[in-house]
XYZ file of C-alpha atoms in Angstrom:
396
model
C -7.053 27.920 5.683
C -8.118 27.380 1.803
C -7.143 23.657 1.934
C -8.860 22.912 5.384
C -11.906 21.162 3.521
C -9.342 18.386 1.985
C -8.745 17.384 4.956
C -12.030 15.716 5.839
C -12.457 14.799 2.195
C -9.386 13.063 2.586
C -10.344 11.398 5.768
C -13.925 10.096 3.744
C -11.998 9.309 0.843
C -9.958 7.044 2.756
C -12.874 5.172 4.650
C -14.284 4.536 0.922
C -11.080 3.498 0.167
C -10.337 0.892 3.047
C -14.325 -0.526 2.182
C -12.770 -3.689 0.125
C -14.864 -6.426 1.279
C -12.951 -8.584 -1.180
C -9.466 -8.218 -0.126
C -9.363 -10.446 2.747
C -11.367 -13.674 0.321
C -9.737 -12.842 -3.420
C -7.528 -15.964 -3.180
C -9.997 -17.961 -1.516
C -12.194 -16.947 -3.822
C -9.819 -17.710 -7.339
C -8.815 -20.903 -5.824
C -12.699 -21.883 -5.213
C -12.972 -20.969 -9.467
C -10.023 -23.457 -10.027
C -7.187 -21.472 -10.104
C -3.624 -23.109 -8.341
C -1.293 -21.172 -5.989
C 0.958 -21.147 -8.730
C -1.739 -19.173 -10.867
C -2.313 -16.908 -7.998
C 1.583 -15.723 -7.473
C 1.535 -15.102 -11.426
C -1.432 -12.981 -11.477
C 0.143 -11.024 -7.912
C 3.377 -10.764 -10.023
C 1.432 -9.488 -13.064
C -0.381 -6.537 -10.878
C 3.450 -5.867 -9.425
C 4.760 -5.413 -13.117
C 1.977 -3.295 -14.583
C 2.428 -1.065 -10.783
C 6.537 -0.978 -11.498
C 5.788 0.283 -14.867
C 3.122 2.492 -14.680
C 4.173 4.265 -11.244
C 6.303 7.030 -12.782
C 3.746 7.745 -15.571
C 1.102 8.241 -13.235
C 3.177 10.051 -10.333
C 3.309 12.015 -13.420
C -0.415 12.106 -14.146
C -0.405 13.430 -10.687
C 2.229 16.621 -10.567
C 1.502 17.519 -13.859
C -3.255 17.370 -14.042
C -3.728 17.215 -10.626
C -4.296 15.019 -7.464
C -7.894 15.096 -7.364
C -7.964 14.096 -11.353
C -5.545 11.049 -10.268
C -7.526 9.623 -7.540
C -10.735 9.826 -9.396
C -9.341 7.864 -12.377
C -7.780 5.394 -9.643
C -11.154 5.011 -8.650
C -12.360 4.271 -11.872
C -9.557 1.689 -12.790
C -10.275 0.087 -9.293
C -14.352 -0.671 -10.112
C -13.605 -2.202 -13.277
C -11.031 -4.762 -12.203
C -13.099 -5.974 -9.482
C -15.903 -6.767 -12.471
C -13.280 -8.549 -14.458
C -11.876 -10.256 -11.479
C -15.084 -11.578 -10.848
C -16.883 -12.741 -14.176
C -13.526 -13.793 -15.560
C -13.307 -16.923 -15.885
C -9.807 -17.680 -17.904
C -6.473 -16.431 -16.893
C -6.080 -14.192 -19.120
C -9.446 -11.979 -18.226
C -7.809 -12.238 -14.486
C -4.280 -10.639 -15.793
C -6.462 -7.901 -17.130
C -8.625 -7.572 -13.690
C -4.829 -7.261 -11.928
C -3.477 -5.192 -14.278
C -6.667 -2.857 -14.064
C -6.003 -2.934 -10.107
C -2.718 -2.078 -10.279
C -3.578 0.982 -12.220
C -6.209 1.468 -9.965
C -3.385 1.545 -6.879
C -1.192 3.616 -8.702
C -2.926 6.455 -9.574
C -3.773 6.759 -5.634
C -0.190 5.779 -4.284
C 1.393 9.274 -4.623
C -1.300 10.886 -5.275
C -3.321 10.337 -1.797
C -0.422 11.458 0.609
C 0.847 14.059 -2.246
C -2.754 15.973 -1.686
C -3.055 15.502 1.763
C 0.288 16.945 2.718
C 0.316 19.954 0.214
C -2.429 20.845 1.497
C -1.638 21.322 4.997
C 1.635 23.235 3.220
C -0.276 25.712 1.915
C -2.251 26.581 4.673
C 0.767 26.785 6.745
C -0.273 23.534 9.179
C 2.533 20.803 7.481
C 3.168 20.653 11.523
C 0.799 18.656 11.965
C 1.217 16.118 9.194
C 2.055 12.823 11.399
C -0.977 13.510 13.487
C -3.366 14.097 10.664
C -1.879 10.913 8.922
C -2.115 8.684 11.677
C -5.625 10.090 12.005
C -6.346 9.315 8.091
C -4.459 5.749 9.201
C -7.065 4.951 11.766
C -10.282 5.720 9.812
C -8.538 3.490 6.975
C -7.897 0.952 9.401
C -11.643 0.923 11.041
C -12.889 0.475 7.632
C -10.636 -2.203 7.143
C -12.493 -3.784 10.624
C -15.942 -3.540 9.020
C -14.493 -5.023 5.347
C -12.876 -7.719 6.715
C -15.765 -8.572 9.025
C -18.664 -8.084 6.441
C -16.358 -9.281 3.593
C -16.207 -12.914 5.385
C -19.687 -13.092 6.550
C -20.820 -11.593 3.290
C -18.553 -14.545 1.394
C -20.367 -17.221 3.259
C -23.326 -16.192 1.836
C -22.848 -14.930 -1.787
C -19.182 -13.947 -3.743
C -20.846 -11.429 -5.855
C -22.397 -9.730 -2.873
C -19.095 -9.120 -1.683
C -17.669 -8.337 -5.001
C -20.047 -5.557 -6.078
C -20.598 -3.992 -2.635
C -16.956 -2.987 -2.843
C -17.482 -1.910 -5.979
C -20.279 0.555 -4.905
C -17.528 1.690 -2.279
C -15.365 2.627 -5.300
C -18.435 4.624 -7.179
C -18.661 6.260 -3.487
C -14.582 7.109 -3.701
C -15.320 8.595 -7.170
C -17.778 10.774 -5.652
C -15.737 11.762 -2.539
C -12.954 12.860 -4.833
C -14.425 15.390 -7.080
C -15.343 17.700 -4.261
C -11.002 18.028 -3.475
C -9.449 21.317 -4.295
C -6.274 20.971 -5.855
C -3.095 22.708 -4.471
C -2.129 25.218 -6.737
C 1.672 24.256 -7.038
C 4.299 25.964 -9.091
C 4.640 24.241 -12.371
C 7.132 24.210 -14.895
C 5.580 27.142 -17.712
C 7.332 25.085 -20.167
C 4.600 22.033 -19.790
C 1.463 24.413 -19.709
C 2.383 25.684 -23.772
C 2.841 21.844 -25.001
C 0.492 19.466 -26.205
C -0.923 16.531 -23.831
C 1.772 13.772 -25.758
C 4.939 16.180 -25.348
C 3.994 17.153 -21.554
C 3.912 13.549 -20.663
C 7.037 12.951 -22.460
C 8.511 15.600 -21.007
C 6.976 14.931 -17.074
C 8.790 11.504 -17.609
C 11.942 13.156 -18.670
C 12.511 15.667 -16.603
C 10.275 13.994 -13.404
C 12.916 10.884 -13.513
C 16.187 13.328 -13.656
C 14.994 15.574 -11.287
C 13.523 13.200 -8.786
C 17.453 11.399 -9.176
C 18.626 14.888 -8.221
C 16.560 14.876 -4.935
C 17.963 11.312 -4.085
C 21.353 11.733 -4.235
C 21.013 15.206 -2.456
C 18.880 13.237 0.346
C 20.188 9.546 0.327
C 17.884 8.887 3.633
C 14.696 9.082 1.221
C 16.015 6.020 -0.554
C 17.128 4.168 2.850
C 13.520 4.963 4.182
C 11.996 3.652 0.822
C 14.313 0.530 0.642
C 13.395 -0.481 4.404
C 9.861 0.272 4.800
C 8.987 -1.397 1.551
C 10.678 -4.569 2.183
C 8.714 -4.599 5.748
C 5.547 -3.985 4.129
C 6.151 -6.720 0.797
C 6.424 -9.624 3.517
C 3.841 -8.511 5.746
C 1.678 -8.084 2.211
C 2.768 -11.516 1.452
C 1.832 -13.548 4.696
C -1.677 -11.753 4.370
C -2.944 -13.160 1.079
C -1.098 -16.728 1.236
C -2.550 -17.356 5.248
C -6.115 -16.365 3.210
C -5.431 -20.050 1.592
C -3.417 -21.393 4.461
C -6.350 -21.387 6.892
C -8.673 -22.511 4.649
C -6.379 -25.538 4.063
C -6.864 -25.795 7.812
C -10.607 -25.644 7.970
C -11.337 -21.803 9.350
C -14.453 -20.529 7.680
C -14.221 -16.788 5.238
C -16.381 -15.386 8.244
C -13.330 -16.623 10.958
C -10.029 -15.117 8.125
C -12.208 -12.091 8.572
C -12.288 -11.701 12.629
C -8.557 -12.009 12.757
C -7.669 -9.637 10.130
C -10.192 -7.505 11.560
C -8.454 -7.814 14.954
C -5.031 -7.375 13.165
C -6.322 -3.995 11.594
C -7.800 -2.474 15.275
C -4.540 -2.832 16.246
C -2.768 -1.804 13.473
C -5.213 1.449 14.079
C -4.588 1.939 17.270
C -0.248 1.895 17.070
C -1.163 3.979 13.566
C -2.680 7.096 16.155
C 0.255 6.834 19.289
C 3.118 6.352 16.173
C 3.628 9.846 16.830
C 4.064 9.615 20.440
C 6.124 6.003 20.336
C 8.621 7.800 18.038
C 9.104 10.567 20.587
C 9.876 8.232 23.345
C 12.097 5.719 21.228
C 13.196 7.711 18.812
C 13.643 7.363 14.638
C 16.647 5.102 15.396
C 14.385 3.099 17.525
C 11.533 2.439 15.446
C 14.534 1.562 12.198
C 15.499 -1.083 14.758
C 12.581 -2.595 16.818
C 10.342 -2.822 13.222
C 12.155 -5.510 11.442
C 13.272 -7.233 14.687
C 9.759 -7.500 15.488
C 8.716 -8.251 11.452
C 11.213 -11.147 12.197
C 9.343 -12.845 15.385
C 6.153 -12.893 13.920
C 7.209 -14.497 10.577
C 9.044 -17.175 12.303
C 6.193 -17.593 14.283
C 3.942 -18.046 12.124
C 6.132 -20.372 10.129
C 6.818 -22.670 12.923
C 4.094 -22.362 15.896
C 0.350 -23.691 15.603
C -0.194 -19.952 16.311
C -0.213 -18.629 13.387
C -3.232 -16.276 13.789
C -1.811 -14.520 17.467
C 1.816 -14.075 15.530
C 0.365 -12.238 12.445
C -1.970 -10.676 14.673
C 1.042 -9.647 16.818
C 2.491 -7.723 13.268
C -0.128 -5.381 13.317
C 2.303 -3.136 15.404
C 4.782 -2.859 12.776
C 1.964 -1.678 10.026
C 0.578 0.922 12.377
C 3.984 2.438 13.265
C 5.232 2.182 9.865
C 2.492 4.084 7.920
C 2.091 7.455 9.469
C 5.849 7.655 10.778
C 7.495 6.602 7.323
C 5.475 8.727 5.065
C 6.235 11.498 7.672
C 9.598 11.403 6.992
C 9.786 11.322 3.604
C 7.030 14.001 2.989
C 9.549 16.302 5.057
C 12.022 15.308 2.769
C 10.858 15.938 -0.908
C 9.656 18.744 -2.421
C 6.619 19.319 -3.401
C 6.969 20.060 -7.172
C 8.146 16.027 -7.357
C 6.390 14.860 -3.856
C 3.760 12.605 -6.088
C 6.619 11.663 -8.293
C 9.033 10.296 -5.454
C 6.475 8.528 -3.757
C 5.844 6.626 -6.944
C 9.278 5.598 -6.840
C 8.241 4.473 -3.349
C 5.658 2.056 -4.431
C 7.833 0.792 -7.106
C 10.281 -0.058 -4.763
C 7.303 -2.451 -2.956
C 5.857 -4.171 -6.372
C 9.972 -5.125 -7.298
C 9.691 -6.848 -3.473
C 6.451 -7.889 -4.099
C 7.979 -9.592 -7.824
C 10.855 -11.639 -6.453
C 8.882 -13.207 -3.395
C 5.306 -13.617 -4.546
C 5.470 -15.791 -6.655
C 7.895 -18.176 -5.361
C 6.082 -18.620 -2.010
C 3.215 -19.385 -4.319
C 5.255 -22.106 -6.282
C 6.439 -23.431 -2.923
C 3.329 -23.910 -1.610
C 2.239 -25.553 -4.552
C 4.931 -27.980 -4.871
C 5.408 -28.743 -1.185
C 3.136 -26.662 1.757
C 2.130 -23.489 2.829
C 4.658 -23.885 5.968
C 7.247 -24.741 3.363
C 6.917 -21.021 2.131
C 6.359 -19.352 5.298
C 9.721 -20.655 6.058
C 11.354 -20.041 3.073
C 9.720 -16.451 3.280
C 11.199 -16.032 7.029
C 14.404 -16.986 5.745
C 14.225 -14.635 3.026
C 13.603 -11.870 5.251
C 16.487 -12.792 7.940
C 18.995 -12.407 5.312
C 17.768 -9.228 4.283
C 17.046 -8.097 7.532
C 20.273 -8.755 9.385
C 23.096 -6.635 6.635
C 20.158 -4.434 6.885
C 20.814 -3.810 10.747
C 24.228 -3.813 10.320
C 24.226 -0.688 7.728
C 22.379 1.043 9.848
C 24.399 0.667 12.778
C 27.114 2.015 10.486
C 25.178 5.114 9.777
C 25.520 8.735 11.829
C 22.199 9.843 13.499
């Protein structure tokens, strides 16, 4: 068991990781510096562009230097945009924060589940993959209890307390990371005898063909990709705008961050039974009852006074989706293009997260926050419904 030690690196790694205390008070925290919703969906859309174009390159990074040399440099990227983010005070140093972050994210996208499930290949265990990510799942999501609790009560006191104690969670990651052994993989001798330019062009190259090759030999990676990223871009979306909405409606930082707290125990605790719900209901199940349920809660928060229980209520869908999804496709792809293809995955999100972030932020500028909750539940019935329907078409 050569890789065992990953394992509990990775499951450290990942409790660094989920220590934002800023993620749950960014917006509130831009909008307090003078920035509209309209700036706020441009500056989302600019991190979504930068992650779109840079998530091949570094799935690249990734296969071709390493896992462990991707997630430190994520780490890296990560720290400084949260210094940008929050000395900058025009909106251009803010594009650069984003665009940091979103270089930040990708180098850790593919790279984090890449590592994690190699390494259990290797020593033989892949077995227990859904199990070991829901596990990975829950110690992200108790993290994400403490930052969301701390982050509000630290925001009532001080930004910049909140601000740099996530970055010393990122100095921590850094740390974490260069204790990983890297999965000694099978690559291509032809990239070992060129120079760093011409194995990067050539990663791109032959990454982007090959990785095609693995889609349309397995066209239920891409169906997997399409649906869970669309789940997660909406779900990503109500988060940050109900950061503003309840503001607007006079809850305090310290309050945002109980109920996203809340949302991520239970998130945590669906992440650890996913295993055992998908036995019981089945992959067919889960494909159905997620978006169905995705649908309830957005409505419901568009239209009820409880907004908090419905987005609380969504937590289910997150927990499931995580671990189960990333199951799936790990199973699927091989690993000489596993960091690559899930690249592809998070591109799919940030093209999602391009076409609806910004124009809920421009209709809650122009009109209300409800406004865009609506239009965002609309937005999401019409792509949920034909997406039911295909599926029903579709053999077991």
């Amino acid at each position: 068991m050569k890789y065992k030690r990953n394992i509990g690196l990775a499951y450290a790694f990942s409790f660094s990781l989920s220590l934002s205390f800023t993620h749950g008070i960014w917006m509130i925290y831009l909008a307090g510096k003078g920035f509209s919703l309209v700036h706020l969906g441009l500056l989302e859309a600019f991190f979504h562009v930068t992650s779109f174009l840079m998530e091949v390159p570094t799935g690249s990074v990734a296969d071709i230097w390493g896992r462990k040399a991707s997630r430190i440099a994520g780490r890296l990227c990560y720290g400084l945009s949260l210094i940008f983010m929050f000395h900058g005070t025009t909106f251009l140093l803010q594009v650069v924060a984003f665009m940091l972050s979103a270089l930040g994210y990708n180098l850790e996208s593919g790279a984090g589940d890449a590592l994690l499930y190699d390494s259990l290949l290797l020593d033989g265990d892949e077995g227990r993959y859904i199990k070991v990510k829901g596990n990975d799942e829950l110690i992200n999501q108790i993290g994400s209890i403490l930052s969301f609790l701390l982050g509000g009560y630290l925001a009532s006191l001080n930004f910049g307390i909140a601000f740099y104690a996530t970055v010393g969670s990122a100095v921590l990651g850094f740390f974490i990371a260069l204790f990983f052994i890297e999965p000694e993989l099978e690559k291509a001798e032809i990239q070992r005898k060129m120079s760093l330019p011409g194995s990067v062009l050539f990663s791109l190259k032959s990454q982007i063909l090959d990785s095609g090759k693995v889609f349309r030999k397995t066209p239920r990676i891409g169906f997997f990709i399409l649906f869970s990223e669309s789940l997660f871009a909406f779900m990503v979306c109500q988060f940050f705008y109900l950061q503003n909405h309840w503001t607007n409606l006079g809850y305090s930082p310290a309050i945002i961050g109980m109920v996203f707290s809340l949302h991520a125990a239970i998130a945590a605790v669906f992440s650890v039974k996913a295993h055992a719900i998908e036995k019981i209901i089945g992959q067919r199940g889960l494909l159905v009852c997620c978006p169905l349920m995705l649908l309830l809660t957005l409505w419901g928060v568009a239209l009820t006074p409880y907004s908090m229980v419905f987005y609380t209520l969504s937590a289910s869908i997150e927990g499931l989706l995580i671990p189960t999804i990333s199951t799936y496709l790990n199973q699927l792809i091989p690993s000489r293009f596993r960091a690559t293809i899930l690249s592809f995955q998070s591109m799919a999100y940030s093209l999602f997260m391009i076409a609806i972030f910004p124009l809920v932020g421009l209709i809650g500028n122009l009109a209300s926050l409800n406004h865009a909750f609506t239009l965002l539940s609309s937005i999401a019935t019409m792509l949920v419904i034909p997406y039911l329907v295909m599926l029903s078409k579709q053999k077991r």
